[in-house]
Amino acid sequence: MTSTRKGPALDWGWDISPATGAMMAAGGAYSLAAAGGLAGLPPGYALLAAGAGALAQGGADLYQRRPLAHGIARCTAWLTAGGWTAVALSGHNALTWGAAGWWGAGTAAAVVLARGLATAEERGKSERVQRKLQKWANGKAGEWHARLANLFRLEGHKVDGVLPWKGDVGYTVRVQMPEDTPELPSDADRKLAAALRLPRGGGVQIVDGMVYGEIQIRVTAKDVMAEDLPFPLDTAPATINDPIVLGLHPDATDAEMRLLDACALLVGQVGSGKSNTLNVANGAILKTDDCVVWHIDTTGAGISLPWLRSWAVTGESRVPVIDWTADTVEEAHIMLDVAIAGIGARKAGYQDLMASVDDDKIPVSPQVPAILIVVDEIAELPQPIMDKLDSVVNTGRAARIRTFKCGLRATQDVITAAMKKQSRNRAGMRVSDPEELHHLFPSGRGHLDPKAAPHKGCGFLASPDEDDLDTDPAPFKAYRITPKDIDHLSPRLADRRPAPDPVFLDTEPGRFYASRWGRVLPRLYKAKKLAATTTPYTDLDVLYPLIDKATGLPITGGTDSTTSSPAPATPAGGTGGSADRGIVTDANGRFGADALA
């Protein structure tokens, strides 16, 4: 879909069908005959109006190059209507049964004639377009057959067809390769782009066809990624069952990710547009009403603050659009313990629900929503957090708990094996070393050209298609979302946000969920006055976890909590004799990660 913003334009057309237009004209003629007969209107006026209408109709038909016979039929209809009106005016009998019967018969004939002429003209127009398109495709096919033979010395290949893209931005060439040469050379895309003299931002992409031995050559002749693509600000309800759209591919098709079953991975260096792309993903996910969004960002919660502003600062939203933000390592441990425990609880608690739909995965709904954990700056996270993320990645699919991870580099020391293997949705923005893209997209090594995504906000995207088949990485341009866009969307999306289901939260770590904002908001906003809309989330006893003195990890009663007793509730801001309970604090009474730092 396109996302251009244009100014208002005058539209002189009426959105009516030909049959409706004929009925309106007939109604106008009858009204004129009835009212004119009562007022003594001379019949010549009806003939004059019909003649003017026929003349205008003939001119319009000539201008639109309609068939001559169709123009004659329409002009005849005008004159027939005018003749009936003149007869009715001369006898002052428009309100008689006889005149009304003739009028009804004429109206029915006019409706049938208008519909038939419109259908015939649409069919003729479509046939002309198809003939023109076929002529163009045949010419292109011949050119490509010769071009492939000359550049790569192919023999026995066959160009099955050339399909143009919408928007006149490029086309796809389907080629049946010879049996002894099933693929083109690895540098074929560059040679073809140079032979076609394509502009920067355009290019050639070679992908596998639907059968072995077939390739598809995708030619981008127009750079649709040079300008910013404004993020669509519509707020129509969406579902996580459908893909989210991050931007556009060079052929103006949607660049999509499917996040219900597969995790996602986004990498890009500073200034590449990674943060903008992450916020685009946030905006697309938050439009759904069956997916809870959690954030982990231990470098200042930068991915959450713009979205929390309408709730925590201005008070426009009654609830936060981001359900939970982990701004410290300690809070991230708590969140992931809740997620891991919730995975097991859901798998056990929803057996009947899965049996009712005959599936081994939980069907999502606003009552049982999917949960997506968005993680920024994964390179800054300690290994225990990475291990817990791997656990969610490996075990959370059936429970509908998935992750969307972001980092500055696509290297082995940043991306774990589990993250890479299970993240079938992968997006790579601009990076310092092209080899990092090859590490992220090993299947695209032969045809991946960083110059195909030259602009800021561009990158490569690979994700499962609608048939759950992994696609090759393709260039894309992310939508541009601004802070004003986020301020506009947040209060409009807040009311539809679902909450985690009771089964998911009915675990030992789940007791830390209710007071999450009581722990997080004082750290995020320090002494800044918060909006009254945050009070229901902070005006309660804040529960802090115990800290294991040996490991420094919070004890939530989850998988890492087998050696210590459960944590008691602690009022917000109080220390309450924490030393004798094993909680690590400093002289200022700070807890957890703050104290460890």
JSON list of C-alpha atoms in Angstrom, two decimals, residues 90-280:
[
{"chain": "A", "resi": 90, "resn": "SER", "atom": "CA", "xyz": [-48.35, 19.32, -24.83]},
{"chain": "A", "resi": 91, "resn": "GLY", "atom": "CA", "xyz": [-51.21, 17.17, -23.49]},
{"chain": "A", "resi": 92, "resn": "HIS", "atom": "CA", "xyz": [-50.72, 18.01, -19.79]},
{"chain": "A", "resi": 93, "resn": "ASN", "atom": "CA", "xyz": [-51.07, 14.28, -19.12]},
{"chain": "A", "resi": 94, "resn": "ALA", "atom": "CA", "xyz": [-47.84, 13.29, -17.29]},
{"chain": "A", "resi": 95, "resn": "LEU", "atom": "CA", "xyz": [-49.93, 12.24, -14.28]},
{"chain": "A", "resi": 96, "resn": "THR", "atom": "CA", "xyz": [-52.07, 9.76, -16.21]},
{"chain": "A", "resi": 97, "resn": "TRP", "atom": "CA", "xyz": [-51.65, 5.98, -16.14]},
{"chain": "A", "resi": 98, "resn": "GLY", "atom": "CA", "xyz": [-50.84, 5.87, -19.86]},
{"chain": "A", "resi": 99, "resn": "ALA", "atom": "CA", "xyz": [-48.05, 8.41, -19.68]},
{"chain": "A", "resi": 100, "resn": "ALA", "atom": "CA", "xyz": [-46.66, 6.81, -16.53]},
{"chain": "A", "resi": 101, "resn": "GLY", "atom": "CA", "xyz": [-46.64, 3.38, -18.23]},
{"chain": "A", "resi": 102, "resn": "TRP", "atom": "CA", "xyz": [-44.68, 4.66, -21.21]},
{"chain": "A", "resi": 103, "resn": "TRP", "atom": "CA", "xyz": [-42.32, 6.44, -18.84]},
{"chain": "A", "resi": 104, "resn": "GLY", "atom": "CA", "xyz": [-41.76, 3.24, -16.82]},
{"chain": "A", "resi": 105, "resn": "ALA", "atom": "CA", "xyz": [-41.06, 1.19, -19.95]},
{"chain": "A", "resi": 106, "resn": "GLY", "atom": "CA", "xyz": [-38.62, 3.81, -21.20]},
{"chain": "A", "resi": 107, "resn": "THR", "atom": "CA", "xyz": [-36.88, 3.98, -17.84]},
{"chain": "A", "resi": 108, "resn": "ALA", "atom": "CA", "xyz": [-36.40, 0.19, -17.74]},
{"chain": "A", "resi": 109, "resn": "ALA", "atom": "CA", "xyz": [-35.02, 0.22, -21.28]},
{"chain": "A", "resi": 110, "resn": "ALA", "atom": "CA", "xyz": [-32.66, 3.08, -20.39]},
{"chain": "A", "resi": 111, "resn": "VAL", "atom": "CA", "xyz": [-31.34, 1.22, -17.33]},
{"chain": "A", "resi": 112, "resn": "VAL", "atom": "CA", "xyz": [-30.70, -1.96, -19.34]},
{"chain": "A", "resi": 113, "resn": "LEU", "atom": "CA", "xyz": [-29.07, 0.04, -22.14]},
{"chain": "A", "resi": 114, "resn": "ALA", "atom": "CA", "xyz": [-26.83, 2.01, -19.78]},
{"chain": "A", "resi": 115, "resn": "ARG", "atom": "CA", "xyz": [-25.70, -1.09, -17.93]},
{"chain": "A", "resi": 116, "resn": "GLY", "atom": "CA", "xyz": [-25.04, -3.00, -21.15]},
{"chain": "A", "resi": 117, "resn": "LEU", "atom": "CA", "xyz": [-23.07, -0.15, -22.72]},
{"chain": "A", "resi": 118, "resn": "ALA", "atom": "CA", "xyz": [-20.97, 0.32, -19.59]},
{"chain": "A", "resi": 119, "resn": "THR", "atom": "CA", "xyz": [-20.21, -3.41, -19.36]},
{"chain": "A", "resi": 120, "resn": "ALA", "atom": "CA", "xyz": [-19.26, -3.60, -23.01]},
{"chain": "A", "resi": 121, "resn": "GLU", "atom": "CA", "xyz": [-17.03, -0.55, -22.74]},
{"chain": "A", "resi": 122, "resn": "GLU", "atom": "CA", "xyz": [-15.27, -1.86, -19.62]},
{"chain": "A", "resi": 123, "resn": "ARG", "atom": "CA", "xyz": [-14.71, -5.19, -21.33]},
{"chain": "A", "resi": 124, "resn": "GLY", "atom": "CA", "xyz": [-13.39, -3.47, -24.43]},
{"chain": "A", "resi": 125, "resn": "LYS", "atom": "CA", "xyz": [-11.11, -1.23, -22.36]},
{"chain": "A", "resi": 126, "resn": "SER", "atom": "CA", "xyz": [-9.79, -4.22, -20.44]},
{"chain": "A", "resi": 127, "resn": "GLU", "atom": "CA", "xyz": [-9.14, -6.10, -23.68]},
{"chain": "A", "resi": 128, "resn": "ARG", "atom": "CA", "xyz": [-7.27, -3.12, -25.13]},
{"chain": "A", "resi": 129, "resn": "VAL", "atom": "CA", "xyz": [-5.15, -2.85, -21.98]},
{"chain": "A", "resi": 130, "resn": "GLN", "atom": "CA", "xyz": [-4.45, -6.59, -22.06]},
{"chain": "A", "resi": 131, "resn": "ARG", "atom": "CA", "xyz": [-3.46, -6.46, -25.73]},
{"chain": "A", "resi": 132, "resn": "LYS", "atom": "CA", "xyz": [-1.17, -3.50, -25.06]},
{"chain": "A", "resi": 133, "resn": "LEU", "atom": "CA", "xyz": [0.30, -5.24, -22.01]},
{"chain": "A", "resi": 134, "resn": "GLN", "atom": "CA", "xyz": [0.79, -8.48, -23.91]},
{"chain": "A", "resi": 135, "resn": "LYS", "atom": "CA", "xyz": [2.53, -6.64, -26.73]},
{"chain": "A", "resi": 136, "resn": "TRP", "atom": "CA", "xyz": [4.82, -4.95, -24.20]},
{"chain": "A", "resi": 137, "resn": "ALA", "atom": "CA", "xyz": [5.50, -8.24, -22.38]},
{"chain": "A", "resi": 138, "resn": "ASN", "atom": "CA", "xyz": [6.27, -10.07, -25.64]},
{"chain": "A", "resi": 139, "resn": "GLY", "atom": "CA", "xyz": [8.73, -7.37, -26.58]},
{"chain": "A", "resi": 140, "resn": "LYS", "atom": "CA", "xyz": [10.39, -7.46, -23.15]},
{"chain": "A", "resi": 141, "resn": "ALA", "atom": "CA", "xyz": [10.56, -11.26, -23.23]},
{"chain": "A", "resi": 142, "resn": "GLY", "atom": "CA", "xyz": [12.40, -11.16, -26.55]},
{"chain": "A", "resi": 143, "resn": "GLU", "atom": "CA", "xyz": [14.80, -8.54, -25.23]},
{"chain": "A", "resi": 144, "resn": "TRP", "atom": "CA", "xyz": [15.53, -10.59, -22.12]},
{"chain": "A", "resi": 145, "resn": "HIS", "atom": "CA", "xyz": [16.04, -13.81, -24.05]},
{"chain": "A", "resi": 146, "resn": "ALA", "atom": "CA", "xyz": [18.69, -12.12, -26.15]},
{"chain": "A", "resi": 147, "resn": "ARG", "atom": "CA", "xyz": [20.22, -10.27, -23.16]},
{"chain": "A", "resi": 148, "resn": "LEU", "atom": "CA", "xyz": [20.70, -13.46, -21.14]},
{"chain": "A", "resi": 149, "resn": "ALA", "atom": "CA", "xyz": [22.19, -15.24, -24.14]},
{"chain": "A", "resi": 150, "resn": "ASN", "atom": "CA", "xyz": [24.64, -12.42, -24.82]},
{"chain": "A", "resi": 151, "resn": "LEU", "atom": "CA", "xyz": [25.73, -11.71, -21.22]},
{"chain": "A", "resi": 152, "resn": "PHE", "atom": "CA", "xyz": [25.97, -15.27, -19.90]},
{"chain": "A", "resi": 153, "resn": "ARG", "atom": "CA", "xyz": [26.18, -17.34, -23.11]},
{"chain": "A", "resi": 154, "resn": "LEU", "atom": "CA", "xyz": [23.04, -19.26, -22.23]},
{"chain": "A", "resi": 155, "resn": "GLU", "atom": "CA", "xyz": [21.46, -21.71, -24.64]},
{"chain": "A", "resi": 156, "resn": "GLY", "atom": "CA", "xyz": [18.19, -23.53, -24.18]},
{"chain": "A", "resi": 157, "resn": "HIS", "atom": "CA", "xyz": [16.70, -21.04, -21.73]},
{"chain": "A", "resi": 158, "resn": "LYS", "atom": "CA", "xyz": [13.12, -19.83, -22.04]},
{"chain": "A", "resi": 159, "resn": "VAL", "atom": "CA", "xyz": [11.51, -16.59, -20.87]},
{"chain": "A", "resi": 160, "resn": "ASP", "atom": "CA", "xyz": [8.06, -17.64, -19.68]},
{"chain": "A", "resi": 161, "resn": "GLY", "atom": "CA", "xyz": [6.70, -14.17, -19.09]},
{"chain": "A", "resi": 162, "resn": "VAL", "atom": "CA", "xyz": [7.23, -10.60, -17.93]},
{"chain": "A", "resi": 163, "resn": "LEU", "atom": "CA", "xyz": [4.91, -9.25, -15.22]},
{"chain": "A", "resi": 164, "resn": "PRO", "atom": "CA", "xyz": [4.83, -5.47, -14.56]},
{"chain": "A", "resi": 165, "resn": "TRP", "atom": "CA", "xyz": [4.47, -4.15, -11.00]},
{"chain": "A", "resi": 166, "resn": "LYS", "atom": "CA", "xyz": [1.86, -1.70, -9.84]},
{"chain": "A", "resi": 167, "resn": "GLY", "atom": "CA", "xyz": [2.89, 1.92, -9.94]},
{"chain": "A", "resi": 168, "resn": "ASP", "atom": "CA", "xyz": [5.09, 1.39, -12.99]},
{"chain": "A", "resi": 169, "resn": "VAL", "atom": "CA", "xyz": [8.19, 0.96, -10.81]},
{"chain": "A", "resi": 170, "resn": "GLY", "atom": "CA", "xyz": [9.52, -2.28, -12.29]},
{"chain": "A", "resi": 171, "resn": "TYR", "atom": "CA", "xyz": [8.73, -5.78, -13.46]},
{"chain": "A", "resi": 172, "resn": "THR", "atom": "CA", "xyz": [9.52, -9.47, -12.90]},
{"chain": "A", "resi": 173, "resn": "VAL", "atom": "CA", "xyz": [10.98, -11.77, -15.54]},
{"chain": "A", "resi": 174, "resn": "ARG", "atom": "CA", "xyz": [10.33, -15.52, -15.24]},
{"chain": "A", "resi": 175, "resn": "VAL", "atom": "CA", "xyz": [13.06, -17.63, -16.81]},
{"chain": "A", "resi": 176, "resn": "GLN", "atom": "CA", "xyz": [13.29, -21.40, -17.26]},
{"chain": "A", "resi": 177, "resn": "MET", "atom": "CA", "xyz": [16.98, -22.20, -17.04]},
{"chain": "A", "resi": 178, "resn": "PRO", "atom": "CA", "xyz": [18.76, -24.92, -19.06]},
{"chain": "A", "resi": 179, "resn": "GLU", "atom": "CA", "xyz": [19.24, -28.25, -17.30]},
{"chain": "A", "resi": 180, "resn": "ASP", "atom": "CA", "xyz": [23.04, -27.90, -17.28]},
{"chain": "A", "resi": 181, "resn": "THR", "atom": "CA", "xyz": [22.91, -24.29, -15.97]},
{"chain": "A", "resi": 182, "resn": "PRO", "atom": "CA", "xyz": [20.24, -24.04, -13.24]},
{"chain": "A", "resi": 183, "resn": "GLU", "atom": "CA", "xyz": [21.53, -20.73, -11.87]},
{"chain": "A", "resi": 184, "resn": "LEU", "atom": "CA", "xyz": [23.10, -17.51, -13.08]},
{"chain": "A", "resi": 185, "resn": "PRO", "atom": "CA", "xyz": [26.56, -16.44, -11.85]},
{"chain": "A", "resi": 186, "resn": "SER", "atom": "CA", "xyz": [26.80, -14.79, -8.42]},
{"chain": "A", "resi": 187, "resn": "ASP", "atom": "CA", "xyz": [27.49, -11.36, -9.96]},
{"chain": "A", "resi": 188, "resn": "ALA", "atom": "CA", "xyz": [24.64, -11.60, -12.47]},
{"chain": "A", "resi": 189, "resn": "ASP", "atom": "CA", "xyz": [22.54, -8.98, -10.67]},
{"chain": "A", "resi": 190, "resn": "ARG", "atom": "CA", "xyz": [25.29, -6.36, -11.04]},
{"chain": "A", "resi": 191, "resn": "LYS", "atom": "CA", "xyz": [25.93, -7.18, -14.68]},
{"chain": "A", "resi": 192, "resn": "LEU", "atom": "CA", "xyz": [22.23, -6.99, -15.51]},
{"chain": "A", "resi": 193, "resn": "ALA", "atom": "CA", "xyz": [21.79, -3.69, -13.63]},
{"chain": "A", "resi": 194, "resn": "ALA", "atom": "CA", "xyz": [24.73, -2.21, -15.52]},
{"chain": "A", "resi": 195, "resn": "ALA", "atom": "CA", "xyz": [23.42, -3.51, -18.85]},
{"chain": "A", "resi": 196, "resn": "LEU", "atom": "CA", "xyz": [20.01, -1.94, -18.17]},
{"chain": "A", "resi": 197, "resn": "ARG", "atom": "CA", "xyz": [21.61, 1.33, -16.95]},
{"chain": "A", "resi": 198, "resn": "LEU", "atom": "CA", "xyz": [19.35, 1.35, -13.89]},
{"chain": "A", "resi": 199, "resn": "PRO", "atom": "CA", "xyz": [19.39, 4.37, -11.54]},
{"chain": "A", "resi": 200, "resn": "ARG", "atom": "CA", "xyz": [20.84, 4.23, -8.04]},
{"chain": "A", "resi": 201, "resn": "GLY", "atom": "CA", "xyz": [18.15, 2.91, -5.76]},
{"chain": "A", "resi": 202, "resn": "GLY", "atom": "CA", "xyz": [16.95, 0.69, -8.57]},
{"chain": "A", "resi": 203, "resn": "GLY", "atom": "CA", "xyz": [18.53, -2.65, -9.22]},
{"chain": "A", "resi": 204, "resn": "VAL", "atom": "CA", "xyz": [18.13, -6.31, -10.04]},
{"chain": "A", "resi": 205, "resn": "GLN", "atom": "CA", "xyz": [17.27, -9.10, -7.62]},
{"chain": "A", "resi": 206, "resn": "ILE", "atom": "CA", "xyz": [17.42, -12.76, -8.62]},
{"chain": "A", "resi": 207, "resn": "VAL", "atom": "CA", "xyz": [15.30, -15.19, -6.61]},
{"chain": "A", "resi": 208, "resn": "ASP", "atom": "CA", "xyz": [14.23, -18.81, -6.98]},
{"chain": "A", "resi": 209, "resn": "GLY", "atom": "CA", "xyz": [11.03, -19.53, -8.86]},
{"chain": "A", "resi": 210, "resn": "MET", "atom": "CA", "xyz": [8.15, -21.78, -7.89]},
{"chain": "A", "resi": 211, "resn": "VAL", "atom": "CA", "xyz": [9.80, -24.89, -9.34]},
{"chain": "A", "resi": 212, "resn": "TYR", "atom": "CA", "xyz": [13.39, -26.07, -9.55]},
{"chain": "A", "resi": 213, "resn": "GLY", "atom": "CA", "xyz": [15.13, -24.74, -12.62]},
{"chain": "A", "resi": 214, "resn": "GLU", "atom": "CA", "xyz": [13.10, -21.51, -12.67]},
{"chain": "A", "resi": 215, "resn": "ILE", "atom": "CA", "xyz": [14.44, -18.15, -11.57]},
{"chain": "A", "resi": 216, "resn": "GLN", "atom": "CA", "xyz": [12.70, -14.82, -11.23]},
{"chain": "A", "resi": 217, "resn": "ILE", "atom": "CA", "xyz": [14.59, -11.65, -12.13]},
{"chain": "A", "resi": 218, "resn": "ARG", "atom": "CA", "xyz": [13.06, -8.67, -10.33]},
{"chain": "A", "resi": 219, "resn": "VAL", "atom": "CA", "xyz": [13.97, -5.38, -12.00]},
{"chain": "A", "resi": 220, "resn": "THR", "atom": "CA", "xyz": [13.46, -2.14, -10.05]},
{"chain": "A", "resi": 221, "resn": "ALA", "atom": "CA", "xyz": [13.48, 0.67, -12.59]},
{"chain": "A", "resi": 222, "resn": "LYS", "atom": "CA", "xyz": [12.33, 3.49, -10.28]},
{"chain": "A", "resi": 223, "resn": "ASP", "atom": "CA", "xyz": [13.72, 4.45, -6.88]},
{"chain": "A", "resi": 224, "resn": "VAL", "atom": "CA", "xyz": [10.71, 4.42, -4.54]},
{"chain": "A", "resi": 225, "resn": "MET", "atom": "CA", "xyz": [12.99, 4.44, -1.47]},
{"chain": "A", "resi": 226, "resn": "ALA", "atom": "CA", "xyz": [14.64, 7.83, -1.98]},
{"chain": "A", "resi": 227, "resn": "GLU", "atom": "CA", "xyz": [11.98, 9.83, -0.11]},
{"chain": "A", "resi": 228, "resn": "ASP", "atom": "CA", "xyz": [10.53, 9.42, 3.37]},
{"chain": "A", "resi": 229, "resn": "LEU", "atom": "CA", "xyz": [7.46, 7.20, 3.61]},
{"chain": "A", "resi": 230, "resn": "PRO", "atom": "CA", "xyz": [5.14, 8.63, 6.31]},
{"chain": "A", "resi": 231, "resn": "PHE", "atom": "CA", "xyz": [3.84, 6.06, 8.78]},
{"chain": "A", "resi": 232, "resn": "PRO", "atom": "CA", "xyz": [0.12, 5.37, 8.21]},
{"chain": "A", "resi": 233, "resn": "LEU", "atom": "CA", "xyz": [-1.79, 7.04, 11.04]},
{"chain": "A", "resi": 234, "resn": "ASP", "atom": "CA", "xyz": [-4.99, 5.05, 10.65]},
{"chain": "A", "resi": 235, "resn": "THR", "atom": "CA", "xyz": [-6.17, 3.40, 13.85]},
{"chain": "A", "resi": 236, "resn": "ALA", "atom": "CA", "xyz": [-8.39, 0.66, 12.44]},
{"chain": "A", "resi": 237, "resn": "PRO", "atom": "CA", "xyz": [-8.31, -2.41, 14.72]},
{"chain": "A", "resi": 238, "resn": "ALA", "atom": "CA", "xyz": [-5.80, -5.04, 13.68]},
{"chain": "A", "resi": 239, "resn": "THR", "atom": "CA", "xyz": [-4.80, -8.51, 14.86]},
{"chain": "A", "resi": 240, "resn": "ILE", "atom": "CA", "xyz": [-1.43, -10.14, 15.49]},
{"chain": "A", "resi": 241, "resn": "ASN", "atom": "CA", "xyz": [-2.67, -13.03, 13.33]},
{"chain": "A", "resi": 242, "resn": "ASP", "atom": "CA", "xyz": [-1.95, -10.77, 10.34]},
{"chain": "A", "resi": 243, "resn": "PRO", "atom": "CA", "xyz": [1.52, -9.54, 9.39]},
{"chain": "A", "resi": 244, "resn": "ILE", "atom": "CA", "xyz": [2.74, -6.14, 10.52]},
{"chain": "A", "resi": 245, "resn": "VAL", "atom": "CA", "xyz": [4.00, -3.76, 7.85]},
{"chain": "A", "resi": 246, "resn": "LEU", "atom": "CA", "xyz": [7.36, -2.04, 8.38]},
{"chain": "A", "resi": 247, "resn": "GLY", "atom": "CA", "xyz": [7.56, -0.17, 5.07]},
{"chain": "A", "resi": 248, "resn": "LEU", "atom": "CA", "xyz": [7.75, -0.81, 1.35]},
{"chain": "A", "resi": 249, "resn": "HIS", "atom": "CA", "xyz": [9.89, -2.94, -0.92]},
{"chain": "A", "resi": 250, "resn": "PRO", "atom": "CA", "xyz": [11.31, -1.38, -4.10]},
{"chain": "A", "resi": 251, "resn": "ASP", "atom": "CA", "xyz": [8.33, -2.78, -6.06]},
{"chain": "A", "resi": 252, "resn": "ALA", "atom": "CA", "xyz": [5.97, -0.79, -3.76]},
{"chain": "A", "resi": 253, "resn": "THR", "atom": "CA", "xyz": [4.70, -3.95, -2.04]},
{"chain": "A", "resi": 254, "resn": "ASP", "atom": "CA", "xyz": [4.43, -4.13, 1.74]},
{"chain": "A", "resi": 255, "resn": "ALA", "atom": "CA", "xyz": [7.54, -5.13, 3.71]},
{"chain": "A", "resi": 256, "resn": "GLU", "atom": "CA", "xyz": [5.96, -7.47, 6.25]},
{"chain": "A", "resi": 257, "resn": "MET", "atom": "CA", "xyz": [6.84, -9.48, 9.36]},
{"chain": "A", "resi": 258, "resn": "ARG", "atom": "CA", "xyz": [4.72, -12.29, 10.78]},
{"chain": "A", "resi": 259, "resn": "LEU", "atom": "CA", "xyz": [5.25, -12.27, 14.54]},
{"chain": "A", "resi": 260, "resn": "LEU", "atom": "CA", "xyz": [2.64, -14.68, 15.86]},
{"chain": "A", "resi": 261, "resn": "ASP", "atom": "CA", "xyz": [4.72, -17.82, 15.29]},
{"chain": "A", "resi": 262, "resn": "ALA", "atom": "CA", "xyz": [8.25, -16.52, 14.65]},
{"chain": "A", "resi": 263, "resn": "CYS", "atom": "CA", "xyz": [10.55, -14.23, 16.61]},
{"chain": "A", "resi": 264, "resn": "ALA", "atom": "CA", "xyz": [12.19, -11.21, 14.99]},
{"chain": "A", "resi": 265, "resn": "LEU", "atom": "CA", "xyz": [15.70, -9.80, 14.84]},
{"chain": "A", "resi": 266, "resn": "LEU", "atom": "CA", "xyz": [16.62, -6.24, 13.81]},
{"chain": "A", "resi": 267, "resn": "VAL", "atom": "CA", "xyz": [20.20, -4.96, 13.52]},
{"chain": "A", "resi": 268, "resn": "GLY", "atom": "CA", "xyz": [21.74, -1.74, 12.31]},
{"chain": "A", "resi": 269, "resn": "GLN", "atom": "CA", "xyz": [24.53, 0.65, 13.22]},
{"chain": "A", "resi": 270, "resn": "VAL", "atom": "CA", "xyz": [24.02, 4.07, 14.77]},
{"chain": "A", "resi": 271, "resn": "GLY", "atom": "CA", "xyz": [22.34, 6.42, 12.30]},
{"chain": "A", "resi": 272, "resn": "SER", "atom": "CA", "xyz": [20.99, 3.64, 10.10]},
{"chain": "A", "resi": 273, "resn": "GLY", "atom": "CA", "xyz": [17.34, 4.15, 11.06]},
{"chain": "A", "resi": 274, "resn": "LYS", "atom": "CA", "xyz": [17.16, 1.16, 13.39]},
{"chain": "A", "resi": 275, "resn": "SER", "atom": "CA", "xyz": [15.42, 3.06, 16.19]},
{"chain": "A", "resi": 276, "resn": "ASN", "atom": "CA", "xyz": [12.89, 4.49, 13.77]},
{"chain": "A", "resi": 277, "resn": "THR", "atom": "CA", "xyz": [12.22, 1.03, 12.36]},
{"chain": "A", "resi": 278, "resn": "LEU", "atom": "CA", "xyz": [11.77, -0.30, 15.89]},
{"chain": "A", "resi": 279, "resn": "ASN", "atom": "CA", "xyz": [9.22, 2.42, 16.63]},
{"chain": "A", "resi": 280, "resn": "VAL", "atom": "CA", "xyz": [7.44, 1.60, 13.36]}
]
